[in-house]
Amino acid sequence: MHQGVGVSAVEYTGNGFGKLLLFGEHAAVYGYPALGLALPLRTTVRLVDEVPRTELNRSMSRSRLSAPHLPEKDREIVQALWEDLFRFAGDRSAPDNRSTHNDTGNLLEHLRERQFTLHVWSNVPRSRGLGSSAAACAALAGAWTAMEAMEANAKLPDSQHATWLLAHKLEHRFHGTPSGIDTGLAVYGGCRSFLFNGGELPETQLLPHPAFPIVAAAVPRRSDTKALVASIRRRREAGDPVVHQALAQLGRISEQAIRAVAAGAPAETVAAAANEADSLLTALELDSEQVRYGLRLAREYGAVGGKISGAGGGGAFLAIFGPDRAEAAAAFAAALPAQIEKQGGEAEAIVISPPQLTPPSTKAESTTSGPS
Ligand code: MEV
């Protein structure tokens, strides 16, 4: 965050990582544990308070947030999220605490009178199951939290948790019933477990980063997360035994995988769990031809296992390589887009290396986008 002086603008920055779900997708929506990895890709939001507070602009008519650099469709989403932020901040003020309530009310009223411009930068691929909407929600929530803290002249006791809660609420606009794992990875980063204990958000714990390369890959999705989660929910509520059993088994595998990763298990152990989870996700009809092709290709390049990752229906998948197969992982990630393109499709892939193997010059390709 940078505070300007004199008449210069004040700006607040928030960041959110893209994510790769390792275990527990869909099952997490029903309270089973999950495990995920933040990607070395992120979205950054800069919220610029363009106009200094003077008597002149205090009397100006209320202005809304502007995001001139985003396409029209994204501007509409951003505007809706902006209104959500005011609503959630208003809800947060304690009705039984008059002073907090009034302070928050005054602050929101004051913010309404100002002119903000939103700048978004992102290299998280959109609509691919790699957490672009969670990253955008986390980045926006982070910028808002920084602004609120500055305006209220207060440091929040746990601003990351406040950001996560806000990002989670914003994500409902995209996902309907998000579990909170995507926004948790977006806000905190790292390799994390998520355990659901009945709170609004799960408990999260930082785990050791897997000591072997994982390729995060993605193809376009045939449906969005909201629709895919809703279709599993409908089948579950209709009592479909395949869905009930698969979700419970995905939860069990995830629980075991969390223990394994926490103990530094070898690639083969995690890969075996991934293969098992992949069969269950396939049984839930979350597979796609391109993902299956990608997983077969990964095997040809020496992957020891892999799975659908995230909501499915195309989208993200992952391939696990042995610790001494960093070059094979890189070769697979480089070959996949061209191979899928030959079949008329498109794909992207990025190697997530164990920390000690990360080449210093590794840079993600950059694209500019808004939330999806
Ligand atoms: C989406 O990345 C993961 C799902 O489990 C939904 C969620 O947990 O909110 C499908």
mmCIF file of C-alpha atoms and ligand atoms in Angstrom:
data_model
loop_
_atom_site.group_PDB
_atom_site.id
_atom_site.type_symbol
_atom_site.label_atom_id
_atom_site.label_comp_id
_atom_site.label_asym_id
_atom_site.label_seq_id
_atom_site.Cartn_x
_atom_site.Cartn_y
_atom_site.Cartn_z
ATOM 1 C CA MET A 1 0.000 0.000 0.000
ATOM 2 C CA HIS A 2 1.247 3.434 -0.829
ATOM 3 C CA GLN A 3 -0.047 6.653 0.606
ATOM 4 C CA GLY A 4 0.500 9.752 -1.457
ATOM 5 C CA VAL A 5 1.042 13.261 -0.168
ATOM 6 C CA GLY A 6 -0.559 16.574 -1.039
ATOM 7 C CA VAL A 7 -2.964 16.179 -3.930
ATOM 8 C CA SER A 8 -1.549 12.899 -5.269
ATOM 9 C CA ALA A 9 -3.722 9.790 -5.349
ATOM 10 C CA VAL A 10 -3.725 7.228 -2.579
ATOM 11 C CA GLU A 11 -3.680 3.594 -3.597
ATOM 12 C CA TYR A 12 -4.342 0.272 -1.895
ATOM 13 C CA THR A 13 -3.071 -3.017 -3.264
ATOM 14 C CA GLY A 14 -4.310 -6.573 -2.851
ATOM 15 C CA ASN A 15 -3.011 -9.859 -4.260
ATOM 16 C CA GLY A 16 -4.471 -13.309 -4.813
ATOM 17 C CA PHE A 17 -2.735 -16.490 -5.998
ATOM 18 C CA GLY A 18 -4.122 -18.932 -8.535
ATOM 19 C CA LYS A 19 -4.587 -22.440 -7.143
ATOM 20 C CA LEU A 20 -4.256 -26.108 -7.907
ATOM 21 C CA LEU A 21 -6.466 -28.419 -5.868
ATOM 22 C CA LEU A 22 -4.547 -31.562 -5.013
ATOM 23 C CA PHE A 23 -7.307 -33.449 -3.172
ATOM 24 C CA GLY A 24 -10.851 -32.991 -1.913
ATOM 25 C CA GLU A 25 -12.595 -31.075 -4.716
ATOM 26 C CA HIS A 26 -16.392 -31.353 -4.560
ATOM 27 C CA ALA A 27 -16.099 -33.346 -1.313
ATOM 28 C CA ALA A 28 -14.976 -30.108 0.418
ATOM 29 C CA VAL A 29 -18.361 -28.546 -0.370
ATOM 30 C CA TYR A 30 -19.843 -31.156 2.046
ATOM 31 C CA GLY A 31 -17.287 -30.668 4.802
ATOM 32 C CA TYR A 32 -14.624 -33.242 3.848
ATOM 33 C CA PRO A 33 -10.989 -32.105 4.170
ATOM 34 C CA ALA A 34 -9.077 -30.735 1.209
ATOM 35 C CA LEU A 35 -5.501 -30.134 0.174
ATOM 36 C CA GLY A 36 -4.264 -27.552 -2.306
ATOM 37 C CA LEU A 37 -1.284 -25.727 -3.641
ATOM 38 C CA ALA A 38 -1.068 -22.040 -4.538
ATOM 39 C CA LEU A 39 0.310 -21.442 -8.032
ATOM 40 C CA PRO A 40 3.177 -19.075 -8.806
ATOM 41 C CA LEU A 41 0.565 -17.007 -10.654
ATOM 42 C CA ARG A 42 -1.400 -14.142 -9.210
ATOM 43 C CA THR A 43 -3.875 -11.351 -9.641
ATOM 44 C CA THR A 44 -3.131 -7.890 -8.319
ATOM 45 C CA VAL A 45 -5.724 -5.220 -7.735
ATOM 46 C CA ARG A 46 -4.815 -1.582 -7.235
ATOM 47 C CA LEU A 47 -7.579 0.538 -5.846
ATOM 48 C CA VAL A 48 -6.707 4.141 -6.518
ATOM 49 C CA ASP A 49 -8.444 6.921 -4.640
ATOM 50 C CA GLU A 50 -8.009 9.412 -7.468
ATOM 51 C CA VAL A 51 -9.369 12.566 -5.925
ATOM 52 C CA PRO A 52 -7.932 14.168 -2.810
ATOM 53 C CA ARG A 53 -10.500 14.970 -0.171
ATOM 54 C CA THR A 54 -11.325 18.631 -0.553
ATOM 55 C CA GLU A 55 -14.443 20.629 0.194
ATOM 56 C CA LEU A 56 -15.007 20.778 -3.564
ATOM 57 C CA ASN A 57 -15.244 17.056 -4.243
ATOM 58 C CA ARG A 58 -17.030 16.351 -0.977
ATOM 59 C CA SER A 59 -19.936 18.247 -2.473
ATOM 60 C CA MET A 60 -19.715 16.348 -5.794
ATOM 61 C CA SER A 61 -22.458 13.881 -6.594
ATOM 62 C CA ARG A 62 -21.710 10.332 -5.486
ATOM 63 C CA SER A 63 -19.523 8.477 -7.905
ATOM 64 C CA ARG A 64 -19.090 4.764 -8.287
ATOM 65 C CA LEU A 65 -15.995 2.747 -8.867
ATOM 66 C CA SER A 66 -14.580 3.014 -12.367
ATOM 67 C CA ALA A 67 -12.446 0.375 -14.043
ATOM 68 C CA PRO A 68 -11.729 1.919 -17.439
ATOM 69 C CA HIS A 69 -9.053 -0.609 -18.412
ATOM 70 C CA LEU A 70 -11.340 -3.637 -18.185
ATOM 71 C CA PRO A 71 -13.673 -4.956 -20.877
ATOM 72 C CA GLU A 72 -17.346 -3.951 -20.434
ATOM 73 C CA LYS A 73 -18.401 -7.414 -19.167
ATOM 74 C CA ASP A 74 -15.724 -7.362 -16.457
ATOM 75 C CA ARG A 75 -16.664 -3.827 -15.466
ATOM 76 C CA GLU A 76 -20.174 -5.049 -14.668
ATOM 77 C CA ILE A 77 -18.814 -7.841 -12.467
ATOM 78 C CA VAL A 78 -16.429 -5.465 -10.718
ATOM 79 C CA GLN A 79 -19.255 -3.005 -10.082
ATOM 80 C CA ALA A 80 -21.358 -5.785 -8.544
ATOM 81 C CA LEU A 81 -18.429 -6.882 -6.352
ATOM 82 C CA TRP A 82 -17.911 -3.276 -5.267
ATOM 83 C CA GLU A 83 -21.525 -3.090 -4.115
ATOM 84 C CA ASP A 84 -21.052 -6.453 -2.341
ATOM 85 C CA LEU A 85 -18.096 -4.980 -0.440
ATOM 86 C CA PHE A 86 -20.226 -2.122 0.887
ATOM 87 C CA ARG A 87 -22.978 -4.561 1.853
ATOM 88 C CA PHE A 88 -20.612 -6.992 3.645
ATOM 89 C CA ALA A 89 -18.783 -4.173 5.422
ATOM 90 C CA GLY A 90 -22.178 -2.813 6.539
ATOM 91 C CA ASP A 91 -23.249 -6.281 7.801
ATOM 92 C CA ARG A 92 -19.978 -6.644 9.673
ATOM 93 C CA SER A 93 -20.714 -3.706 11.992
ATOM 94 C CA ALA A 94 -22.015 -5.121 15.246
ATOM 95 C CA PRO A 95 -25.644 -4.109 15.806
ATOM 96 C CA ASP A 96 -25.198 -4.459 19.580
ATOM 97 C CA ASN A 97 -22.188 -2.146 19.594
ATOM 98 C CA ARG A 98 -23.432 1.343 18.833
ATOM 99 C CA SER A 99 -20.028 2.909 18.451
ATOM 100 C CA THR A 100 -18.676 0.254 16.006
ATOM 101 C CA HIS A 101 -21.926 0.388 14.090
ATOM 102 C CA ASN A 102 -21.831 4.155 13.740
ATOM 103 C CA ASP A 103 -18.107 4.219 12.925
ATOM 104 C CA THR A 104 -18.583 1.693 10.120
ATOM 105 C CA GLY A 105 -21.651 3.506 8.851
ATOM 106 C CA ASN A 106 -19.749 6.791 8.753
ATOM 107 C CA LEU A 107 -16.784 5.189 7.042
ATOM 108 C CA LEU A 108 -18.955 3.619 4.327
ATOM 109 C CA GLU A 109 -20.797 6.891 3.804
ATOM 110 C CA HIS A 110 -17.453 8.644 3.492
ATOM 111 C CA LEU A 111 -16.147 6.051 0.975
ATOM 112 C CA ARG A 112 -19.310 6.431 -1.102
ATOM 113 C CA GLU A 113 -18.435 10.048 -1.703
ATOM 114 C CA ARG A 114 -15.113 9.300 -3.281
ATOM 115 C CA GLN A 115 -13.958 8.383 -6.754
ATOM 116 C CA PHE A 116 -11.965 5.165 -7.026
ATOM 117 C CA THR A 117 -10.326 3.629 -10.049
ATOM 118 C CA LEU A 118 -9.593 -0.074 -10.141
ATOM 119 C CA HIS A 119 -6.579 -1.489 -11.976
ATOM 120 C CA VAL A 120 -6.322 -5.249 -12.399
ATOM 121 C CA TRP A 121 -3.286 -7.216 -13.479
ATOM 122 C CA SER A 122 -3.310 -10.988 -13.675
ATOM 123 C CA ASN A 123 -1.444 -13.941 -15.109
ATOM 124 C CA VAL A 124 -3.914 -16.529 -13.775
ATOM 125 C CA PRO A 125 -5.584 -18.164 -16.804
ATOM 126 C CA ARG A 126 -9.318 -17.534 -16.743
ATOM 127 C CA SER A 127 -12.104 -20.114 -16.753
ATOM 128 C CA ARG A 128 -9.663 -22.995 -16.461
ATOM 129 C CA GLY A 129 -10.212 -24.213 -12.903
ATOM 130 C CA LEU A 130 -6.985 -22.568 -11.730
ATOM 131 C CA GLY A 131 -8.712 -20.207 -9.328
ATOM 132 C CA SER A 132 -8.945 -16.984 -11.349
ATOM 133 C CA SER A 133 -12.170 -15.856 -9.667
ATOM 134 C CA ALA A 134 -10.863 -16.699 -6.173
ATOM 135 C CA ALA A 135 -7.617 -14.841 -6.957
ATOM 136 C CA ALA A 136 -9.592 -11.801 -8.123
ATOM 137 C CA CYS A 137 -11.837 -11.900 -5.035
ATOM 138 C CA ALA A 138 -8.781 -12.221 -2.766
ATOM 139 C CA ALA A 139 -7.008 -9.332 -4.490
ATOM 140 C CA LEU A 140 -10.041 -7.069 -4.300
ATOM 141 C CA ALA A 141 -10.743 -8.044 -0.691
ATOM 142 C CA GLY A 142 -7.065 -7.389 0.181
ATOM 143 C CA ALA A 143 -7.160 -3.905 -1.326
ATOM 144 C CA TRP A 144 -10.457 -3.139 0.421
ATOM 145 C CA THR A 145 -9.169 -4.413 3.780
ATOM 146 C CA ALA A 146 -6.054 -2.245 3.450
ATOM 147 C CA MET A 147 -8.219 0.761 2.621
ATOM 148 C CA GLU A 148 -10.587 0.161 5.522
ATOM 149 C CA ALA A 149 -7.694 -0.210 7.954
ATOM 150 C CA MET A 150 -6.141 3.015 6.705
ATOM 151 C CA GLU A 151 -9.414 4.925 6.754
ATOM 152 C CA ALA A 152 -10.340 3.695 10.205
ATOM 153 C CA ASN A 153 -6.802 4.463 11.277
ATOM 154 C CA ALA A 154 -6.626 0.987 12.747
ATOM 155 C CA LYS A 155 -4.580 -2.120 12.198
ATOM 156 C CA LEU A 156 -6.766 -5.195 11.997
ATOM 157 C CA PRO A 157 -5.639 -7.930 14.441
ATOM 158 C CA ASP A 158 -5.601 -10.524 11.638
ATOM 159 C CA SER A 159 -5.973 -8.740 8.346
ATOM 160 C CA GLN A 160 -5.282 -11.914 6.312
ATOM 161 C CA HIS A 161 -8.170 -13.675 7.975
ATOM 162 C CA ALA A 162 -10.372 -10.609 7.422
ATOM 163 C CA THR A 163 -9.322 -10.625 3.765
ATOM 164 C CA TRP A 164 -10.096 -14.339 3.427
ATOM 165 C CA LEU A 165 -13.552 -13.905 4.958
ATOM 166 C CA LEU A 166 -14.334 -11.031 2.627
ATOM 167 C CA ALA A 167 -12.930 -12.865 -0.418
ATOM 168 C CA HIS A 168 -14.999 -15.927 0.515
ATOM 169 C CA LYS A 169 -18.160 -13.824 0.657
ATOM 170 C CA LEU A 170 -17.356 -12.208 -2.689
ATOM 171 C CA GLU A 171 -16.794 -15.624 -4.250
ATOM 172 C CA HIS A 172 -20.453 -16.526 -3.694
ATOM 173 C CA ARG A 173 -21.186 -14.304 -6.689
ATOM 174 C CA PHE A 174 -19.208 -16.732 -8.870
ATOM 175 C CA HIS A 175 -19.653 -20.104 -7.215
ATOM 176 C CA GLY A 176 -22.925 -20.098 -5.324
ATOM 177 C CA THR A 177 -21.728 -22.302 -2.446
ATOM 178 C CA PRO A 178 -17.921 -22.079 -2.294
ATOM 179 C CA SER A 179 -16.185 -24.135 0.377
ATOM 180 C CA GLY A 180 -13.572 -21.415 0.998
ATOM 181 C CA ILE A 181 -10.568 -23.485 -0.091
ATOM 182 C CA ASP A 182 -9.897 -21.597 -3.330
ATOM 183 C CA THR A 183 -9.934 -18.208 -1.611
ATOM 184 C CA GLY A 184 -7.871 -19.617 1.300
ATOM 185 C CA LEU A 185 -5.130 -20.645 -1.135
ATOM 186 C CA ALA A 186 -5.490 -17.326 -2.977
ATOM 187 C CA VAL A 187 -4.982 -15.295 0.209
ATOM 188 C CA TYR A 188 -2.409 -17.349 2.131
ATOM 189 C CA GLY A 189 -0.472 -19.157 -0.617
ATOM 190 C CA GLY A 190 1.647 -22.271 -0.050
ATOM 191 C CA CYS A 191 0.639 -25.908 0.237
ATOM 192 C CA ARG A 192 -2.330 -26.034 2.621
ATOM 193 C CA SER A 193 -4.791 -28.374 4.227
ATOM 194 C CA PHE A 194 -8.357 -27.318 4.961
ATOM 195 C CA LEU A 195 -10.433 -28.886 7.705
ATOM 196 C CA PHE A 196 -14.091 -28.049 8.196
ATOM 197 C CA ASN A 197 -15.244 -27.632 11.756
ATOM 198 C CA GLY A 198 -18.602 -25.952 11.258
ATOM 199 C CA GLY A 199 -17.247 -22.378 11.099
ATOM 200 C CA GLU A 200 -17.905 -19.980 8.244
ATOM 201 C CA LEU A 201 -14.431 -20.820 6.945
ATOM 202 C CA PRO A 202 -12.422 -24.020 7.301
ATOM 203 C CA GLU A 203 -9.275 -24.191 9.399
ATOM 204 C CA THR A 204 -6.163 -24.059 7.283
ATOM 205 C CA GLN A 205 -2.652 -25.256 7.975
ATOM 206 C CA LEU A 206 0.532 -24.685 6.021
ATOM 207 C CA LEU A 207 2.158 -28.008 5.026
ATOM 208 C CA PRO A 208 5.578 -28.752 3.576
ATOM 209 C CA HIS A 209 5.696 -28.153 -0.158
ATOM 210 C CA PRO A 210 5.766 -31.517 -2.030
ATOM 211 C CA ALA A 211 9.386 -32.425 -2.737
ATOM 212 C CA PHE A 212 8.689 -33.460 -6.343
ATOM 213 C CA PRO A 213 7.545 -31.592 -9.477
ATOM 214 C CA ILE A 214 3.839 -31.280 -10.184
ATOM 215 C CA VAL A 215 2.565 -30.005 -13.515
ATOM 216 C CA ALA A 216 -0.590 -27.886 -13.280
ATOM 217 C CA ALA A 217 -2.321 -28.002 -16.648
ATOM 218 C CA ALA A 218 -5.628 -26.724 -17.940
ATOM 219 C CA VAL A 219 -7.955 -26.792 -20.927
ATOM 220 C CA PRO A 220 -11.160 -24.793 -21.511
ATOM 221 C CA ARG A 221 -14.132 -25.924 -19.430
ATOM 222 C CA ARG A 222 -17.476 -27.011 -20.827
ATOM 223 C CA SER A 223 -19.252 -25.586 -17.800
ATOM 224 C CA ASP A 224 -18.451 -23.251 -14.905
ATOM 225 C CA THR A 225 -17.776 -24.205 -11.286
ATOM 226 C CA LYS A 226 -21.180 -22.995 -10.113
ATOM 227 C CA ALA A 227 -23.015 -25.279 -12.570
ATOM 228 C CA LEU A 228 -20.729 -28.280 -11.892
ATOM 229 C CA VAL A 229 -21.087 -27.955 -8.110
ATOM 230 C CA ALA A 230 -24.859 -27.541 -8.525
ATOM 231 C CA SER A 231 -25.104 -30.692 -10.684
ATOM 232 C CA ILE A 232 -23.276 -32.810 -8.078
ATOM 233 C CA ARG A 233 -25.481 -31.273 -5.365
ATOM 234 C CA ARG A 234 -28.673 -32.151 -7.273
ATOM 235 C CA ARG A 235 -27.565 -35.768 -7.711
ATOM 236 C CA ARG A 236 -26.511 -35.976 -4.067
ATOM 237 C CA GLU A 237 -29.828 -34.575 -2.864
ATOM 238 C CA ALA A 238 -31.657 -37.003 -5.132
ATOM 239 C CA GLY A 239 -29.880 -39.777 -3.203
ATOM 240 C CA ASP A 240 -27.623 -40.955 -6.060
ATOM 241 C CA PRO A 241 -25.486 -43.672 -4.376
ATOM 242 C CA VAL A 242 -22.576 -43.156 -6.806
ATOM 243 C CA VAL A 243 -22.331 -39.524 -5.731
ATOM 244 C CA HIS A 244 -22.637 -40.284 -2.012
ATOM 245 C CA GLN A 245 -19.969 -42.991 -2.127
ATOM 246 C CA ALA A 246 -17.626 -41.039 -4.379
ATOM 247 C CA LEU A 247 -17.751 -37.906 -2.174
ATOM 248 C CA ALA A 248 -17.079 -39.936 0.974
ATOM 249 C CA GLN A 249 -14.159 -41.748 -0.688
ATOM 250 C CA LEU A 250 -12.739 -38.507 -2.075
ATOM 251 C CA GLY A 251 -12.876 -37.164 1.480
ATOM 252 C CA ARG A 252 -11.092 -40.254 2.840
ATOM 253 C CA ILE A 253 -8.365 -40.047 0.179
ATOM 254 C CA SER A 254 -7.915 -36.366 0.882
ATOM 255 C CA GLU A 255 -7.548 -36.999 4.610
ATOM 256 C CA GLN A 256 -4.888 -39.643 3.943
ATOM 257 C CA ALA A 257 -3.107 -37.426 1.427
ATOM 258 C CA ILE A 258 -2.952 -34.559 3.942
ATOM 259 C CA ARG A 259 -1.260 -36.879 6.431
ATOM 260 C CA ALA A 260 1.097 -38.174 3.724
ATOM 261 C CA VAL A 261 2.116 -34.713 2.476
ATOM 262 C CA ALA A 262 2.542 -33.471 6.065
ATOM 263 C CA ALA A 263 4.948 -36.386 6.616
ATOM 264 C CA GLY A 264 6.873 -35.660 3.390
ATOM 265 C CA ALA A 265 5.611 -38.776 1.565
ATOM 266 C CA PRO A 266 7.294 -39.727 -1.730
ATOM 267 C CA ALA A 267 5.828 -38.871 -5.138
ATOM 268 C CA GLU A 268 4.646 -42.470 -5.688
ATOM 269 C CA THR A 269 2.440 -42.417 -2.569
ATOM 270 C CA VAL A 270 0.810 -39.116 -3.486
ATOM 271 C CA ALA A 271 0.496 -40.221 -7.122
ATOM 272 C CA ALA A 272 -1.322 -43.437 -6.105
ATOM 273 C CA ALA A 273 -3.806 -41.351 -4.105
ATOM 274 C CA ALA A 274 -4.198 -38.997 -7.094
ATOM 275 C CA ASN A 275 -4.951 -41.900 -9.437
ATOM 276 C CA GLU A 276 -7.576 -43.242 -7.053
ATOM 277 C CA ALA A 277 -9.204 -39.809 -6.685
ATOM 278 C CA ASP A 278 -9.141 -39.394 -10.464
ATOM 279 C CA SER A 279 -11.195 -42.592 -10.969
ATOM 280 C CA LEU A 280 -13.798 -41.298 -8.520
ATOM 281 C CA LEU A 281 -13.981 -37.865 -10.167
ATOM 282 C CA THR A 282 -14.377 -39.646 -13.510
ATOM 283 C CA ALA A 283 -17.209 -41.738 -12.026
ATOM 284 C CA LEU A 284 -18.845 -38.413 -11.088
ATOM 285 C CA GLU A 285 -18.790 -37.547 -14.837
ATOM 286 C CA LEU A 286 -16.374 -34.663 -14.308
ATOM 287 C CA ASP A 287 -13.921 -35.923 -16.909
ATOM 288 C CA SER A 288 -13.297 -34.534 -20.392
ATOM 289 C CA GLU A 289 -11.617 -35.930 -23.507
ATOM 290 C CA GLN A 290 -8.876 -33.316 -23.503
ATOM 291 C CA VAL A 291 -8.073 -33.831 -19.829
ATOM 292 C CA ARG A 292 -7.896 -37.594 -20.408
ATOM 293 C CA TYR A 293 -5.601 -37.052 -23.374
ATOM 294 C CA GLY A 294 -3.420 -34.722 -21.277
ATOM 295 C CA LEU A 295 -3.140 -37.263 -18.452
ATOM 296 C CA ARG A 296 -2.194 -40.026 -20.932
ATOM 297 C CA LEU A 297 0.450 -37.764 -22.469
ATOM 298 C CA ALA A 298 1.821 -37.012 -18.989
ATOM 299 C CA ARG A 299 2.244 -40.778 -18.458
ATOM 300 C CA GLU A 300 4.165 -41.024 -21.737
ATOM 301 C CA TYR A 301 6.504 -38.338 -20.407
ATOM 302 C CA GLY A 302 7.053 -40.334 -17.238
ATOM 303 C CA ALA A 303 4.438 -38.990 -14.791
ATOM 304 C CA VAL A 304 3.761 -41.437 -11.960
ATOM 305 C CA GLY A 305 0.185 -40.297 -11.542
ATOM 306 C CA GLY A 306 -2.320 -37.546 -12.048
ATOM 307 C CA LYS A 307 -5.879 -36.431 -11.718
ATOM 308 C CA ILE A 308 -8.609 -33.989 -12.568
ATOM 309 C CA SER A 309 -8.207 -30.945 -10.307
ATOM 310 C CA GLY A 310 -10.964 -28.568 -9.220
ATOM 311 C CA ALA A 311 -14.519 -28.575 -10.474
ATOM 312 C CA GLY A 312 -13.814 -30.669 -13.599
ATOM 313 C CA GLY A 313 -15.728 -30.668 -16.906
ATOM 314 C CA GLY A 314 -12.452 -29.817 -18.658
ATOM 315 C CA GLY A 315 -10.496 -27.225 -16.732
ATOM 316 C CA ALA A 316 -7.524 -28.098 -14.568
ATOM 317 C CA PHE A 317 -5.637 -31.342 -14.100
ATOM 318 C CA LEU A 318 -2.324 -32.273 -12.535
ATOM 319 C CA ALA A 319 0.505 -34.672 -13.241
ATOM 320 C CA ILE A 320 2.988 -35.868 -10.610
ATOM 321 C CA PHE A 321 6.592 -36.659 -11.505
ATOM 322 C CA GLY A 322 9.351 -38.295 -9.463
ATOM 323 C CA PRO A 323 11.814 -35.964 -7.702
ATOM 324 C CA ASP A 324 14.528 -36.755 -10.265
ATOM 325 C CA ARG A 325 12.209 -36.135 -13.248
ATOM 326 C CA ALA A 326 12.190 -32.326 -13.312
ATOM 327 C CA GLU A 327 13.261 -32.308 -16.959
ATOM 328 C CA ALA A 328 10.525 -34.746 -17.970
ATOM 329 C CA ALA A 329 7.963 -32.576 -16.161
ATOM 330 C CA ALA A 330 9.224 -29.485 -18.017
ATOM 331 C CA ALA A 331 9.173 -31.356 -21.346
ATOM 332 C CA PHE A 332 5.579 -32.472 -20.758
ATOM 333 C CA ALA A 333 4.490 -28.926 -19.807
ATOM 334 C CA ALA A 334 6.138 -27.600 -22.970
ATOM 335 C CA ALA A 335 4.671 -30.286 -25.264
ATOM 336 C CA LEU A 336 1.073 -30.333 -24.019
ATOM 337 C CA PRO A 337 -0.206 -27.044 -25.552
ATOM 338 C CA ALA A 338 1.126 -27.925 -29.017
ATOM 339 C CA GLN A 339 -0.233 -31.484 -28.862
ATOM 340 C CA ILE A 340 -3.688 -30.338 -27.812
ATOM 341 C CA GLU A 341 -3.633 -27.590 -30.412
ATOM 342 C CA LYS A 342 -3.035 -30.237 -33.091
ATOM 343 C CA GLN A 343 -6.414 -31.667 -32.108
ATOM 344 C CA GLY A 344 -8.107 -28.294 -32.387
ATOM 345 C CA GLY A 345 -8.031 -27.567 -28.662
ATOM 346 C CA GLU A 346 -6.002 -25.305 -26.394
ATOM 347 C CA ALA A 347 -4.113 -25.937 -23.201
ATOM 348 C CA GLU A 348 -1.626 -24.387 -20.839
ATOM 349 C CA ALA A 349 0.699 -25.935 -18.327
ATOM 350 C CA ILE A 350 3.092 -24.786 -15.667
ATOM 351 C CA VAL A 351 5.579 -26.801 -13.611
ATOM 352 C CA ILE A 352 5.358 -26.316 -9.861
ATOM 353 C CA SER A 353 8.840 -27.219 -8.726
ATOM 354 C CA PRO A 354 9.864 -28.133 -5.196
ATOM 355 C CA PRO A 355 11.163 -24.912 -3.592
ATOM 356 C CA GLN A 356 14.852 -25.889 -3.772
ATOM 357 C CA LEU A 357 14.514 -26.699 -7.495
ATOM 358 C CA THR A 358 12.805 -23.481 -8.574
ATOM 359 C CA PRO A 359 15.029 -21.949 -11.251
ATOM 360 C CA PRO A 360 15.753 -18.314 -10.319
ATOM 361 C CA SER A 361 14.654 -17.041 -13.739
ATOM 362 C CA THR A 362 11.254 -18.831 -13.823
ATOM 363 C CA LYS A 363 8.726 -16.225 -14.869
ATOM 364 C CA ALA A 364 5.083 -16.788 -15.717
ATOM 365 C CA GLU A 365 3.852 -15.314 -18.960
ATOM 366 C CA SER A 366 1.784 -12.244 -18.238
ATOM 367 C CA THR A 367 -1.661 -11.434 -19.477
ATOM 368 C CA THR A 368 -4.097 -8.821 -18.271
ATOM 369 C CA SER A 369 -7.504 -9.887 -17.173
ATOM 370 C CA GLY A 370 -10.270 -9.218 -14.724
ATOM 371 C CA PRO A 371 -12.126 -11.712 -12.606
ATOM 372 C CA SER A 372 -13.907 -14.608 -14.275
HETATM 373 C C1 MEV B 1 -13.380 -25.686 -7.065
HETATM 374 O O1 MEV B 1 -12.058 -25.243 -7.272
HETATM 375 C C2 MEV B 1 -13.429 -26.664 -5.939
HETATM 376 C C3 MEV B 1 -14.806 -27.186 -5.592
HETATM 377 O O2 MEV B 1 -14.616 -28.146 -4.548
HETATM 378 C C4 MEV B 1 -15.730 -26.086 -5.137
HETATM 379 C C5 MEV B 1 -15.360 -25.517 -3.773
HETATM 380 O O3 MEV B 1 -14.701 -26.175 -2.976
HETATM 381 O O4 MEV B 1 -15.821 -24.398 -3.499
HETATM 382 C C6 MEV B 1 -15.435 -27.906 -6.768
#
